[in-house]
CSV table of C-alpha atoms in Angstrom, one decimal:
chain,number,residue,atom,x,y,z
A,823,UNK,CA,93.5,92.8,97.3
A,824,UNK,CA,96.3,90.5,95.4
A,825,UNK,CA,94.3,89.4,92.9
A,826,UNK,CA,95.7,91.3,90.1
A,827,UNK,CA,97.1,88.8,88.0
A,828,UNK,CA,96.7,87.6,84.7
A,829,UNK,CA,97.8,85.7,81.8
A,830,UNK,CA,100.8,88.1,80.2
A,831,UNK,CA,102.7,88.1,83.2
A,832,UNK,CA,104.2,86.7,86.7
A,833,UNK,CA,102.8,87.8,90.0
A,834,UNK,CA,103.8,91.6,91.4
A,835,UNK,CA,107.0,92.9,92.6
A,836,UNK,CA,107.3,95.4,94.6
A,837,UNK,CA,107.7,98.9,93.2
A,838,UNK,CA,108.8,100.9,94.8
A,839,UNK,CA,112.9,125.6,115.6
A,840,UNK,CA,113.7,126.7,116.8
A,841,UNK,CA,116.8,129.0,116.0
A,842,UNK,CA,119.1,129.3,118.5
A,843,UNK,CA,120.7,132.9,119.0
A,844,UNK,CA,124.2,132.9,119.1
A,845,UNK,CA,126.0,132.6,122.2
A,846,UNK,CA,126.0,135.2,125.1
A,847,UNK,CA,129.5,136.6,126.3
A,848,UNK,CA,131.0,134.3,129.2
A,849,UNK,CA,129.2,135.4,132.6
A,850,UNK,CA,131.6,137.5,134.9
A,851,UNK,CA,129.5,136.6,138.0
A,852,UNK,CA,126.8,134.6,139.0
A,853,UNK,CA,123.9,137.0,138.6
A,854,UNK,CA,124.8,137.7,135.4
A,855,UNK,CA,125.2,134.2,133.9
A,856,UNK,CA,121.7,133.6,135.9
A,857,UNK,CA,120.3,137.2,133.9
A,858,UNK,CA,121.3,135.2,130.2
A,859,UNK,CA,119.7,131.5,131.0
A,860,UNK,CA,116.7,133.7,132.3
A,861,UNK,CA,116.8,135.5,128.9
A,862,UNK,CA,117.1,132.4,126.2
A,863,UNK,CA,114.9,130.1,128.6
A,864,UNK,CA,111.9,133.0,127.7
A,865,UNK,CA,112.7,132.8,124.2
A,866,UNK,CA,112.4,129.5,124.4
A,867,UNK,CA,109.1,130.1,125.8
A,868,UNK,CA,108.1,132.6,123.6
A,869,UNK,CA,108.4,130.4,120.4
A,870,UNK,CA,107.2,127.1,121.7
A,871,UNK,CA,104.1,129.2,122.2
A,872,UNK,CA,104.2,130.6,118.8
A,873,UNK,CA,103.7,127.0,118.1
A,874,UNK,CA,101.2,126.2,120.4
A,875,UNK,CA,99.4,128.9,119.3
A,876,UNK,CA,99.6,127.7,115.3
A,877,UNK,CA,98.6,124.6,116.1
A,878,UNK,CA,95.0,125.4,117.8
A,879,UNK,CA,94.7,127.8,115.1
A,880,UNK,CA,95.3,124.9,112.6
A,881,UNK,CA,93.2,122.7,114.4
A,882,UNK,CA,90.4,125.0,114.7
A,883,UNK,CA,90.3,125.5,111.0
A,884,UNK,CA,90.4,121.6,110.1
A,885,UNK,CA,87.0,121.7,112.6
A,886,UNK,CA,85.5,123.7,111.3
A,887,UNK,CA,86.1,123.1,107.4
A,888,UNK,CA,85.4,119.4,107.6
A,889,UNK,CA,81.9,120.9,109.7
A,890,UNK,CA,79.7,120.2,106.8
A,891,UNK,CA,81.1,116.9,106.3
A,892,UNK,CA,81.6,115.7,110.1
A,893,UNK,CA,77.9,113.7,109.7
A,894,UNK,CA,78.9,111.6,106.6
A,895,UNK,CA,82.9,111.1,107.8
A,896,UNK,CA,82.0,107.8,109.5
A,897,UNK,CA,80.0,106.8,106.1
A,898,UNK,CA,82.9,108.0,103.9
A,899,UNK,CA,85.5,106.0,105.5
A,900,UNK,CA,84.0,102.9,106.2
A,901,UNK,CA,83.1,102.6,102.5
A,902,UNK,CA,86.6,103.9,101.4
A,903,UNK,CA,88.2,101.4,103.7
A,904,UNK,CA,86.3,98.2,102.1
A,905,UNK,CA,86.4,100.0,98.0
A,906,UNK,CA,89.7,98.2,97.7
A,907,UNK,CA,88.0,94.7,98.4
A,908,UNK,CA,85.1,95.4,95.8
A,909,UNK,CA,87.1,96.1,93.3
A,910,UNK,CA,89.4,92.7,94.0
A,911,UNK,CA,86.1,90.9,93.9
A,912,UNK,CA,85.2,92.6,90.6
A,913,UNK,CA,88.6,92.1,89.5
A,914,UNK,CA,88.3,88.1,90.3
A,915,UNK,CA,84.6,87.8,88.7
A,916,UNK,CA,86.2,89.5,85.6
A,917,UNK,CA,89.5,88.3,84.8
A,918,UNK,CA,87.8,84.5,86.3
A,919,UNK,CA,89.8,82.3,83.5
A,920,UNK,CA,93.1,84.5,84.0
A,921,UNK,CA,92.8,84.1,88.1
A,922,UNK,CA,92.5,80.1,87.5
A,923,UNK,CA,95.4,80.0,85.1
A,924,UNK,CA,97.8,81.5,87.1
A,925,UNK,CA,96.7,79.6,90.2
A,926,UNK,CA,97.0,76.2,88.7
A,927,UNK,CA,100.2,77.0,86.4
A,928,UNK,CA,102.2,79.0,88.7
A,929,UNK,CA,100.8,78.6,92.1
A,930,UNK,CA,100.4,74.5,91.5
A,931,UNK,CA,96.5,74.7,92.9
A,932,UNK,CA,94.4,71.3,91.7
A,933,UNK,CA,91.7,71.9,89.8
A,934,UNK,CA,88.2,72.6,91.7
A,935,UNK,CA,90.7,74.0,94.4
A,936,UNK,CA,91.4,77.0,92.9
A,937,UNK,CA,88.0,77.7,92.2
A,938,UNK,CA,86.7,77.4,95.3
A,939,UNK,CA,89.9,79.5,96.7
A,940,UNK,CA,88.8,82.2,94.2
A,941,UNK,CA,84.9,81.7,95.0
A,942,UNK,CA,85.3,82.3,99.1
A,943,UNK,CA,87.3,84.9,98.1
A,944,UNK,CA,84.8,86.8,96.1
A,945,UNK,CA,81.6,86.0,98.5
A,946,UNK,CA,83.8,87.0,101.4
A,947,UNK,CA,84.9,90.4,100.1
A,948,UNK,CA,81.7,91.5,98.9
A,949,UNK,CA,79.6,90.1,102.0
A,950,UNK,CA,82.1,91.3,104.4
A,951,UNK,CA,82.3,94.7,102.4
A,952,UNK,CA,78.4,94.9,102.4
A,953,UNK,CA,78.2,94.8,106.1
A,954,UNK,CA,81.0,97.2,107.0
A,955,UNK,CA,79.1,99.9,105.0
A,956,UNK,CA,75.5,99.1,106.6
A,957,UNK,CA,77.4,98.7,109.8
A,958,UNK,CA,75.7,94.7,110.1
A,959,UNK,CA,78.1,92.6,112.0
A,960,UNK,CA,80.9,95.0,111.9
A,961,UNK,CA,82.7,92.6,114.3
A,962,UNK,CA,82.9,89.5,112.0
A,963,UNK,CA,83.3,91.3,108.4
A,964,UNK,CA,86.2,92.8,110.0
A,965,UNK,CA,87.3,89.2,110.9
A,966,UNK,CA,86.7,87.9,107.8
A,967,UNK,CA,88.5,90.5,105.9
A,968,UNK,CA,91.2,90.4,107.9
A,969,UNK,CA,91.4,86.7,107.0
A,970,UNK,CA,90.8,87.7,103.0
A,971,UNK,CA,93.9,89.4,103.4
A,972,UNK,CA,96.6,86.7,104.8
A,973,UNK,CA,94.9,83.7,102.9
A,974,UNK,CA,95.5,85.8,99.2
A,975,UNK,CA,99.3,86.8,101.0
A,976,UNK,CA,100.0,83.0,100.9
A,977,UNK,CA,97.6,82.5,97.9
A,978,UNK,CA,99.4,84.6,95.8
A,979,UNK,CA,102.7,84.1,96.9
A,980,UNK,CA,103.1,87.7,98.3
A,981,UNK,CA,103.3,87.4,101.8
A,982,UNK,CA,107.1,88.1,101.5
A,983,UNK,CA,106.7,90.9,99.2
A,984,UNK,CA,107.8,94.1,101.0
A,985,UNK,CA,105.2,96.0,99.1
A,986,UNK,CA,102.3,93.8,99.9
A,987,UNK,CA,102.9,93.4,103.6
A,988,UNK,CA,103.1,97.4,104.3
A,989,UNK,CA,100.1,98.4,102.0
A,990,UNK,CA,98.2,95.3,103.7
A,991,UNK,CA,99.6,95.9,107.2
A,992,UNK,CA,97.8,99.7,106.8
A,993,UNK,CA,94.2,97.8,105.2
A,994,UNK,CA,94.1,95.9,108.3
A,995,UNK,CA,94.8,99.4,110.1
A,996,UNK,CA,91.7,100.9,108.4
A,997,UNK,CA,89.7,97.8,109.5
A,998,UNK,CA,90.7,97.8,113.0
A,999,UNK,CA,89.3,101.2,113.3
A,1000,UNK,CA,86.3,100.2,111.7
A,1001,UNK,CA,86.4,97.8,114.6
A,1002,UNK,CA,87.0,100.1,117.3
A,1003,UNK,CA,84.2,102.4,115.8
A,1004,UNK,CA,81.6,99.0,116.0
A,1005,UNK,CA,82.4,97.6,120.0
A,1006,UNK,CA,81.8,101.3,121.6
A,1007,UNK,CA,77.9,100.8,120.8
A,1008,UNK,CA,78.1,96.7,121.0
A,1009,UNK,CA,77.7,95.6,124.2
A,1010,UNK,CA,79.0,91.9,123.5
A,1011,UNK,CA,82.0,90.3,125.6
A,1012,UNK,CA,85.4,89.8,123.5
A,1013,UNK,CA,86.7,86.0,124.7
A,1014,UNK,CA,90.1,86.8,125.9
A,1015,UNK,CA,89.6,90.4,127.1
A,1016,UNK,CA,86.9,89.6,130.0
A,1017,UNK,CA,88.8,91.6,132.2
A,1018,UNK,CA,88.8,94.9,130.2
A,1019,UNK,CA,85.6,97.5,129.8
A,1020,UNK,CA,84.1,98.4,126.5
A,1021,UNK,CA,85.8,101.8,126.7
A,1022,UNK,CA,89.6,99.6,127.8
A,1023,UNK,CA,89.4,97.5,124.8
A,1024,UNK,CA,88.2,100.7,121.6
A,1025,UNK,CA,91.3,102.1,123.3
A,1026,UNK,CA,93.5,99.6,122.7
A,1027,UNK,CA,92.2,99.1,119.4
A,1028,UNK,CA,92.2,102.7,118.2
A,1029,UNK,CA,95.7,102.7,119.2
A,1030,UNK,CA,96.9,99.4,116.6
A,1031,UNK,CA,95.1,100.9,114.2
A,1032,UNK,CA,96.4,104.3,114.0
A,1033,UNK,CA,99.9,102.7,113.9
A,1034,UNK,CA,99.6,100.2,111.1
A,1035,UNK,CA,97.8,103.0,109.5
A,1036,UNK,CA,101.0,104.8,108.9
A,1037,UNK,CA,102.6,101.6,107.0
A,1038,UNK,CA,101.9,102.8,103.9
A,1039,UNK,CA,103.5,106.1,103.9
A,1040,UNK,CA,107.0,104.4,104.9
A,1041,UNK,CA,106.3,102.3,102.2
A,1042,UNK,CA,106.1,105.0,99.8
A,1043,UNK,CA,108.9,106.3,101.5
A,1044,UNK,CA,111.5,103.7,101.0
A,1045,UNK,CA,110.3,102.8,97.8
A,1046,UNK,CA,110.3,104.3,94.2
A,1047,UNK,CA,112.8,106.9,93.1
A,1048,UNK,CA,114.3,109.7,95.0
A,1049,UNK,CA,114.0,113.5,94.1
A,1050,UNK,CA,113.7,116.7,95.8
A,1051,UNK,CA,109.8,116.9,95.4
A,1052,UNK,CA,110.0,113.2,97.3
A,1053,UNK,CA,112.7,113.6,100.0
A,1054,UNK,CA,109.9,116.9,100.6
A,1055,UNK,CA,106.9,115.3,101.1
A,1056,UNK,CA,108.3,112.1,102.9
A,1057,UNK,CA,109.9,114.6,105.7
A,1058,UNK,CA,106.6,116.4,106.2
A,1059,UNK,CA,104.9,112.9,105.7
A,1060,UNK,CA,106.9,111.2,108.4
A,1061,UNK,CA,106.8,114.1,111.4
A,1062,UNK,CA,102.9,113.6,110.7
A,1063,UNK,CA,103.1,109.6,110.7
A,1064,UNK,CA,104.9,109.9,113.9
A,1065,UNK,CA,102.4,112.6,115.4
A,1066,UNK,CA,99.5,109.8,114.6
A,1067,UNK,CA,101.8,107.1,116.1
A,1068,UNK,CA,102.0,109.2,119.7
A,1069,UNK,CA,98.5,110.5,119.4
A,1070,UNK,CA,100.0,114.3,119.6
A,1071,UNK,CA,97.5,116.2,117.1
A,1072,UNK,CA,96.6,113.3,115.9
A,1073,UNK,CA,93.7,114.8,114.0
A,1074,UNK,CA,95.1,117.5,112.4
A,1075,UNK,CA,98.0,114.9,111.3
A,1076,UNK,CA,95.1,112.6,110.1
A,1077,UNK,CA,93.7,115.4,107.8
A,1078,UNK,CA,97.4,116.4,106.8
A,1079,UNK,CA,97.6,112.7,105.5
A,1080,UNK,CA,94.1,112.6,103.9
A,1081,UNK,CA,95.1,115.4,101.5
A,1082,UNK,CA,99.0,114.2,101.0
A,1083,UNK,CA,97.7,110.6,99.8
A,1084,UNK,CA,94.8,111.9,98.0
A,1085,UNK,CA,96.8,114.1,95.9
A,1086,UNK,CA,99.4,111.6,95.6
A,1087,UNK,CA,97.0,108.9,94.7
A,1088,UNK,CA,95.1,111.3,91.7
A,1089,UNK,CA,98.3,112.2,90.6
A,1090,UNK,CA,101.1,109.4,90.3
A,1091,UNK,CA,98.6,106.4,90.6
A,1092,UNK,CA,96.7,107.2,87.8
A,1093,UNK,CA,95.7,104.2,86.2
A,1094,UNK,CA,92.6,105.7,84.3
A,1095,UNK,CA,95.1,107.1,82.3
A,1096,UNK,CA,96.7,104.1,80.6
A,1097,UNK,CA,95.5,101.8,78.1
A,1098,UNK,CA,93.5,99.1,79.0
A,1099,UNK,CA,96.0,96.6,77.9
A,1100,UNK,CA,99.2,97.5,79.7
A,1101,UNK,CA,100.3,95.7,82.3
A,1102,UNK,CA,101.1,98.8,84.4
A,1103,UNK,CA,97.6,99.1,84.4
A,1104,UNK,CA,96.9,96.8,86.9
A,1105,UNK,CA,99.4,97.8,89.5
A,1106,UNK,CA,98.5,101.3,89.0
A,1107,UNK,CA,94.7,100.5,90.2
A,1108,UNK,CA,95.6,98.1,92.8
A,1109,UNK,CA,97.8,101.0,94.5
A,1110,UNK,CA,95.0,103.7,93.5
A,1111,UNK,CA,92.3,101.6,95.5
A,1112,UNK,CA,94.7,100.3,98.5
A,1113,UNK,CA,95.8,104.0,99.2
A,1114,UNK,CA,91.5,105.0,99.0
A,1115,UNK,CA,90.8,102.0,101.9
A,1116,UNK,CA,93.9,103.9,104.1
A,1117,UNK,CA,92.5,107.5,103.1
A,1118,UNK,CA,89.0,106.0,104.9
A,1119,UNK,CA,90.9,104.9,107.6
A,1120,UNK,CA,92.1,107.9,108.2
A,1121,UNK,CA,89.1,109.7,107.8
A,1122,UNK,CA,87.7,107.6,110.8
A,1123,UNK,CA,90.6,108.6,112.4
A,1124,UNK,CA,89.9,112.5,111.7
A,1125,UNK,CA,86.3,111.8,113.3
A,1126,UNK,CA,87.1,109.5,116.0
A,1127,UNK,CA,90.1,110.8,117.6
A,1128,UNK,CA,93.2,108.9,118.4
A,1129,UNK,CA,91.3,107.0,121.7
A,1130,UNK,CA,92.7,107.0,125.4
A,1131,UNK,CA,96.4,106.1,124.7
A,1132,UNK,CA,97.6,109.4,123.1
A,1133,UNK,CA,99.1,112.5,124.1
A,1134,UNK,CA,96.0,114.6,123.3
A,1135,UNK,CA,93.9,112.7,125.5
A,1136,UNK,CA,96.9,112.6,128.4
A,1137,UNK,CA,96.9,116.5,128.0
A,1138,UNK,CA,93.2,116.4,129.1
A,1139,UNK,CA,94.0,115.4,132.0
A,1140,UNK,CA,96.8,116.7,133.2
């Protein structure tokens, strides 16, 4: 997750219609003036429609391309989600000596400290990981993750880092869905919520999640430099963040998203492409891996649904 430090340098910084017709001559009666408003109101109509009509087309086509793949979605994501933590644990096991340096040098950890910090870190991840993807426990690797998370934020020194706490705040996203996904089979009382059914709480929870999923995007967004290409993507990116937020096509957003980051993430985070010894190197694949675990968080997202508190399920009912 943070652990991407070594020896050559200090920790990370952050990086960073409808068209209105023109207007009609002033009424010279009542009637008439009523004879206009009738006339723009069924344009009005007419387009918003149009839209309607786009929209179940688009949706209908995201159904029924991701067909083939609907079975293996919930797989997909839940390992996606948890990728970023493997690699931190491989990362850890790997660059061991560099992860104790830094620690005790810059972070002022006493010896036998540090390696146990970096030790719970590593059995945590890959445990916590392990049982996410064989959906084991679900519950408490979630927990535990979660935890992996704020303990390396104050570990590291990052907790205050812009860049950290929105990529982390959308990680946790991922993981609450994973959450939501594991209490609608569990049957097990939540202390805290013994008012609320089974159905009450994955609501609740598939609604936090699909919120802090959108962190990452606005941190793309307000980081990095600006150019057409950019302002492009974060307008398109940010009507579709705010769809997911309100739960309003919340799957065909979702999928939008998926293919946005995924191109984004082949394409600029490339880290495969550098030499091994860089120091970009580093960041590159600690943003490549992040941006995969919120890619599997939406992908739960695209399979799940946006839950009870949404504007697609209010339009069900009403």
């Amino acid at each position: 997750m943070t652990s991407r430090i070594n020896i050559n340098r200090p920790a990370p910084q952050s990086y960073s219609p409808q068209p209105y017709a023109s207007a009609p001559p002033p009424p010279m009666n009542m009637n008439s003036g009523a004879r206009s408003s009738g006339s723009f109101d069924a344009s009005s109509e007419s387009q918003l429609e149009k839209v309607r009509v786009w929209a179940s087309w688009a949706e209908d086509q995201i159904d029924f391309l991701s067909q083939p793949l609907r079975p293996y979605l919930p797989s997909i994501g839940r390992f996606l989600i948890v990728v970023t933590f493997l690699e931190d644990a491989l990362r850890i096991v790997s660059q061991w000596g560099d992860q104790l340096w830094y620690l005790q040098k810059h972070r002022g950890f006493p010896w036998g400290i540090s390696h146990f910090f970096l030790f719970i870190n590593v059995v945590t991840m890959l445990a916590g990981s392990g049982a996410i993807i064989a959906k084991r426990y679900s519950e408490f690797a979630v927990g535990a993750l979660m935890g992996v998370v704020i303990i390396q934020g104050f570990g590291y020194g990052l907790i205050f880092d812009l860049n950290f706490f929105l990529r982390n705040l959308s990680v946790v996203g991922g993981l609450i869905m994973v959450f939501s996904d594991a209490i609608s089979s569990s049957k097990r009382n939540f202390a805290g919520l013994p008012s609320l059914t089974e159905n009450d709480r994955r609501k609740y929870f598939q609604l936090v999640g699909r919120v802090l999923l959108i962190f990452l995007f606005i941190g793309f967004m307000i980081q990095g430099q600006w150019s057409f290409a950019r302002v492009l993507v974060s307008i398109f990116g940010l009507v579709a963040c705010g769809m997911i937020a309100v739960g309003f096509k919340a799957k065909w957003s979702a999928a939008f998203l998926v293919i946005l980051l995924s191109v984004f993430n082949v394409f600029i985070n490339n880290w495969w492409s550098v030499h091994s010894h860089h120091p970009q190197r580093d960041f590159l694949k600690y943003d490549f891996f992040q941006t995969l675990s919120i890619v599997g968080g939406l992908l739960l997202l695209v399979n799940m649904g946006p839950g009870g508190l949404s504007v697609d399920e209010k339009k069900k009912i009403y």
